[in-house]
XYZ file of N, CA and C in Angstrom:
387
model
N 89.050 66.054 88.999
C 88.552 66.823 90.129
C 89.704 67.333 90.986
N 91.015 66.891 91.202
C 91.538 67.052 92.177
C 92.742 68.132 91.767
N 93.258 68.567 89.919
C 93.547 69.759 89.468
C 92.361 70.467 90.027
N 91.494 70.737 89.805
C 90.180 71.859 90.012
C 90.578 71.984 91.661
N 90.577 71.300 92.533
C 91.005 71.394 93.651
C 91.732 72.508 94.226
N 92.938 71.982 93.452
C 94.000 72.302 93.376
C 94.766 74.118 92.831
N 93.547 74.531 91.970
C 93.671 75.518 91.397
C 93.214 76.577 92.356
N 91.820 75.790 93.234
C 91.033 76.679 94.631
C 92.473 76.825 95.425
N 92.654 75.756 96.229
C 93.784 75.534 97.126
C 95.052 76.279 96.830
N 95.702 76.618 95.460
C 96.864 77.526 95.034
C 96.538 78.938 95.103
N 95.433 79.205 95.210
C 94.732 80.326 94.986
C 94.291 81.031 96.672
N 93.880 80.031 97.515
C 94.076 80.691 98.914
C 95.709 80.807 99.367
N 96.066 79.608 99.459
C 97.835 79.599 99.513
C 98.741 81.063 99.694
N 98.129 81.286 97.746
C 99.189 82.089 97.460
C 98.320 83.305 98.217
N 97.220 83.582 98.088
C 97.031 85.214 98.656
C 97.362 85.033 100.094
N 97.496 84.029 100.747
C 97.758 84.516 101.874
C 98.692 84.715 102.238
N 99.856 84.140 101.646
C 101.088 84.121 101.596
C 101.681 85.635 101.044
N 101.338 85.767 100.375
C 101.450 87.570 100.015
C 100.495 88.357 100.939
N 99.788 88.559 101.193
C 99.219 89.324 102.412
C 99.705 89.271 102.883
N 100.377 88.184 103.798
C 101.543 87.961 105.025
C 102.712 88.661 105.051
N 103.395 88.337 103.922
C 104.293 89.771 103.132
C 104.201 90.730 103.160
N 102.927 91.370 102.769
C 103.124 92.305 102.312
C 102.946 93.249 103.754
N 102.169 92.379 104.608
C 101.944 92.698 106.028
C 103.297 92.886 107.230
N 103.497 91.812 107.128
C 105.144 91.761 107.680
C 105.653 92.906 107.471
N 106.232 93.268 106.329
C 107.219 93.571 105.584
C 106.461 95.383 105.801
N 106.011 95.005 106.214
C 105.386 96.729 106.127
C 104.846 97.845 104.819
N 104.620 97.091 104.097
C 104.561 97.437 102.480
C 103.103 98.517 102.813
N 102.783 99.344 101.792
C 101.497 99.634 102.211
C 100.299 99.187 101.172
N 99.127 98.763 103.076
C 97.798 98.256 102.373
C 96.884 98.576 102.810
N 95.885 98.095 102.763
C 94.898 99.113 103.532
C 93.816 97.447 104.161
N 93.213 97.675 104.872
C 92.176 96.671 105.270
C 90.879 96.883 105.433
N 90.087 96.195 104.752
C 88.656 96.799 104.512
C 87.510 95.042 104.988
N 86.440 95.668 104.880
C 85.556 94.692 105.715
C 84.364 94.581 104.583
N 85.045 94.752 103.540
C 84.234 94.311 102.129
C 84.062 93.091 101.650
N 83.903 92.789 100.235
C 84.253 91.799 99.377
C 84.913 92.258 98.620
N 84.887 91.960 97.140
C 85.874 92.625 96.375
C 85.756 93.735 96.040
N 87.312 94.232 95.933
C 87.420 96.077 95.605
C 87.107 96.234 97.160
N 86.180 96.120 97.541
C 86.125 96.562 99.240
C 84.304 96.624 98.909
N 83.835 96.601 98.218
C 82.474 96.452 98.271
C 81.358 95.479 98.579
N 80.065 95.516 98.858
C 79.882 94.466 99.331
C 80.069 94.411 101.241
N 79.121 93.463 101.723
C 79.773 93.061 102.969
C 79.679 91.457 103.276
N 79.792 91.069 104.467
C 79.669 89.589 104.669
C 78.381 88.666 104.057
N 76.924 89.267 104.091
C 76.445 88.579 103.567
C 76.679 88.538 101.461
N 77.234 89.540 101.184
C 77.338 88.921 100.181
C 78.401 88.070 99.522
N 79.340 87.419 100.522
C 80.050 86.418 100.722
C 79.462 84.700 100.809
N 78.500 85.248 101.625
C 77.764 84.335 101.858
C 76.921 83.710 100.743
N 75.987 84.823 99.968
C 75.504 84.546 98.675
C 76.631 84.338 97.946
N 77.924 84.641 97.491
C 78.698 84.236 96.325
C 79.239 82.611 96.918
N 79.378 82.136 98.009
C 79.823 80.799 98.467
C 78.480 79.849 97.726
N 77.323 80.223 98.065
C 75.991 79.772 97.811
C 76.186 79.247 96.554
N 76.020 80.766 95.817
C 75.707 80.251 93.945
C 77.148 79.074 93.612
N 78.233 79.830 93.976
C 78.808 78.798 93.576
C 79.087 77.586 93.521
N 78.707 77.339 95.176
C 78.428 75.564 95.441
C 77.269 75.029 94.571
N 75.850 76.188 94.371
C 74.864 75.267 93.926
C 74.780 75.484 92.457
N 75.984 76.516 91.809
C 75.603 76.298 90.103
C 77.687 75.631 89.681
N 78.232 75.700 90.619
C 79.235 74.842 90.126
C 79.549 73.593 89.831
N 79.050 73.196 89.784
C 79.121 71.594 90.065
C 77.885 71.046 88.473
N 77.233 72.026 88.074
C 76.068 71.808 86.964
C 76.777 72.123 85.404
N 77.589 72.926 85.744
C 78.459 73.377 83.936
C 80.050 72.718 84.616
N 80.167 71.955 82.997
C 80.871 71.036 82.678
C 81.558 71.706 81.827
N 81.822 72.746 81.368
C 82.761 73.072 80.391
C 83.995 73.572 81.274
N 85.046 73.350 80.219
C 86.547 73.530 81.170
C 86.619 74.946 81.471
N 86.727 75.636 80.746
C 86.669 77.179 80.907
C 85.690 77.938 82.335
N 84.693 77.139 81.927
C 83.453 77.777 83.001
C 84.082 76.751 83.906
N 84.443 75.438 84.433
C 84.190 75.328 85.598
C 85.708 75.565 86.325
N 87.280 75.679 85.144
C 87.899 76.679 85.607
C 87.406 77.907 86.550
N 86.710 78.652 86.109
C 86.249 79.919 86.971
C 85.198 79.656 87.880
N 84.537 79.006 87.916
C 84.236 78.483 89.712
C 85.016 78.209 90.431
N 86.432 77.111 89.861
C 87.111 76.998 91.148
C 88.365 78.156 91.593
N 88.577 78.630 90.247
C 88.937 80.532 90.397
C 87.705 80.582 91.324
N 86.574 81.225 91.346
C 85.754 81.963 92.121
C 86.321 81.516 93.364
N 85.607 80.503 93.796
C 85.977 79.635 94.863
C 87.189 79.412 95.779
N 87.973 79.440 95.288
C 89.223 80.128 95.973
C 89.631 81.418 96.273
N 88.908 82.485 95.542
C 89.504 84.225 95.951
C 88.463 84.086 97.117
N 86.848 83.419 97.040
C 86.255 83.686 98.195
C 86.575 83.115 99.331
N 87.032 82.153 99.299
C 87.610 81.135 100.082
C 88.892 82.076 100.785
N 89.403 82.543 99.823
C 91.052 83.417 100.646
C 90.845 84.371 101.258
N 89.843 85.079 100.600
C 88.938 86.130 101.732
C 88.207 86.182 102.928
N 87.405 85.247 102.374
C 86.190 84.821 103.824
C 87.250 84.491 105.211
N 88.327 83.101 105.101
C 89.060 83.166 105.805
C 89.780 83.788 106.554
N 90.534 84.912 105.852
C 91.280 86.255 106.206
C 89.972 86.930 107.251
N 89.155 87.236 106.422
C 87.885 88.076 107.342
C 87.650 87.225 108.947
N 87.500 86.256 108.499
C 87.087 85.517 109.412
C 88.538 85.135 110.605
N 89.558 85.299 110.498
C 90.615 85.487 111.209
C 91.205 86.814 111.881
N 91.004 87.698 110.687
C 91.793 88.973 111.204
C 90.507 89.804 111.136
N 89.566 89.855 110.442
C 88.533 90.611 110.935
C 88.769 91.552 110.061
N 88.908 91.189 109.056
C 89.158 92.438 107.644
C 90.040 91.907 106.191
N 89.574 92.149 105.499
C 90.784 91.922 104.308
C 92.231 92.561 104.234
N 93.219 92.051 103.816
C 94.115 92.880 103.326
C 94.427 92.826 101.739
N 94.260 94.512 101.142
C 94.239 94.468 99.747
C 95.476 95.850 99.981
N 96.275 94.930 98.662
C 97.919 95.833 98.690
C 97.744 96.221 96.900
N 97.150 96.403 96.135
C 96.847 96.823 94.844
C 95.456 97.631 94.637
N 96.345 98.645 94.249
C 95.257 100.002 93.598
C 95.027 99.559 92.201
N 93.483 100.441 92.110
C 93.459 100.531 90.596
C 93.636 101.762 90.154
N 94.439 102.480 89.297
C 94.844 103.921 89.342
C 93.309 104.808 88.718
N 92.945 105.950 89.045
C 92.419 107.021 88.712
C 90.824 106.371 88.981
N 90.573 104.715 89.408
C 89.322 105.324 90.339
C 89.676 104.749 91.846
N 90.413 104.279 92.059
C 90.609 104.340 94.045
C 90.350 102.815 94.430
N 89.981 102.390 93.267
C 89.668 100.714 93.986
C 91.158 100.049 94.852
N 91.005 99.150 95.686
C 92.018 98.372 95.848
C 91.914 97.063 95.957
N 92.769 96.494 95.658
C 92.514 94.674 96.044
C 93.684 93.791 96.024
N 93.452 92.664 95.772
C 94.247 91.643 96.325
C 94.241 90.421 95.429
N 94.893 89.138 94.971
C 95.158 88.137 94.416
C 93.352 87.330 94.809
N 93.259 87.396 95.798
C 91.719 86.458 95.740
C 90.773 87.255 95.140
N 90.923 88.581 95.129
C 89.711 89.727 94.006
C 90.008 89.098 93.221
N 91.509 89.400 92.067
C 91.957 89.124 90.882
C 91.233 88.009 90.546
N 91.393 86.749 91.261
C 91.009 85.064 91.371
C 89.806 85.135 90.746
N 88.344 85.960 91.730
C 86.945 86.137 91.374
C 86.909 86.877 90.129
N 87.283 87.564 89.873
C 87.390 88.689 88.657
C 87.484 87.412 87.302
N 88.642 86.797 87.549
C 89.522 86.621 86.481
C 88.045 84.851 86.253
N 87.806 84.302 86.912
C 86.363 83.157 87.418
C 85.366 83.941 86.812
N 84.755 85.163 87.433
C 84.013 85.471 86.560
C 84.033 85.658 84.820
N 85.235 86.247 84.421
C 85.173 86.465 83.109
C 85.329 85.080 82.139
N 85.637 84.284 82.994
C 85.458 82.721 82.473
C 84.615 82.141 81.930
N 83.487 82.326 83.387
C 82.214 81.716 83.085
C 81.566 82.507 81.967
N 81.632 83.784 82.259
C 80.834 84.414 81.270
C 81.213 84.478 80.026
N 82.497 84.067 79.796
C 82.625 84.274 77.817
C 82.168 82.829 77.632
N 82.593 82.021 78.507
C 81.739 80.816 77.718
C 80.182 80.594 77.798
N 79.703 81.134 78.774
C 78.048 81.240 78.383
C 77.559 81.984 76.964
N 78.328 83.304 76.922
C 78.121 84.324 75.751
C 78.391 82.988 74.679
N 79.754 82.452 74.324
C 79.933 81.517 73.424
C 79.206 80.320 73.222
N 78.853 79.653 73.748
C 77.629 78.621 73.884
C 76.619 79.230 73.425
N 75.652 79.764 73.576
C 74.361 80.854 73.868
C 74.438 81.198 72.211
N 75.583 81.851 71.908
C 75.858 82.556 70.064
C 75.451 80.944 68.994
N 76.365 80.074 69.703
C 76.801 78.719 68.901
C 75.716 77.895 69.382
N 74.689 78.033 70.160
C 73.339 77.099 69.950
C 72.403 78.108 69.537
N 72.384 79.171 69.110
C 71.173 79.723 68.738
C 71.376 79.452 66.950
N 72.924 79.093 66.641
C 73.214 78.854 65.303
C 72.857 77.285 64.764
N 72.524 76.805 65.761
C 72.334 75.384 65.014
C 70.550 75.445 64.495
């Protein structure tokens, strides 16, 4: 439990620690009052804190519960930020459609695609038995 922790906790750390940077330092970013990409608003922060407290803790596979505590930490690095400065800071474009974001997007992104190849994989490999 306390790697899984640990992976949340490295994961607010570091985005904030680069936001701070990239803030300082005058780099350019933009600040938005989204969730990820900038979409979304506070309550659906609120619902992604939700599911994850009440379906993380139920799948036991390493992969999937890797990406809860990925999830769990980009929301965690966000909500905070929001909840301090009153906006996100996201210093990464996505080229040719306009998105932007930040290490705690990446975090949720990278959590989601976790959970979901191992559901897809489970799901293939019990419908075979």
């Amino acid at each position: 439990m306390r790697h899984k922790v640990a992976i949340a906790a490295a994961i607010v750390c570091l985005d904030w620690l680069v936001k701070w940077w990239v803030v300082s330092s005058g780099e350019f970013h933009i600040r938005n009052t989204g969730v990820s990409f900038g979409l979304g608003g506070p309550g659906l922060v609120m619902l992604g804190l939700a599911v994850i407290i009440i379906l993380g803790y139920k799948d036991k596979r390493v992969w999937s519960e890797t990406g809860w505590w990925l999830m769990l930490g980009g929301i965690t690095a966000n909500l905070g930020e929001r909840l301090i400065m009153g906006g996100i800071s996201d210093y990464m474009k996505v080229p040719l459609i306009g998105l932007w974001f930040n290490l705690a997007d990446a975090a949720i992104m990278l959590g989601c695609i976790a959970i979901l190849s191992t559901r897809g994989y489970n799901n293939r490999h019990e419908n075979n038995l």
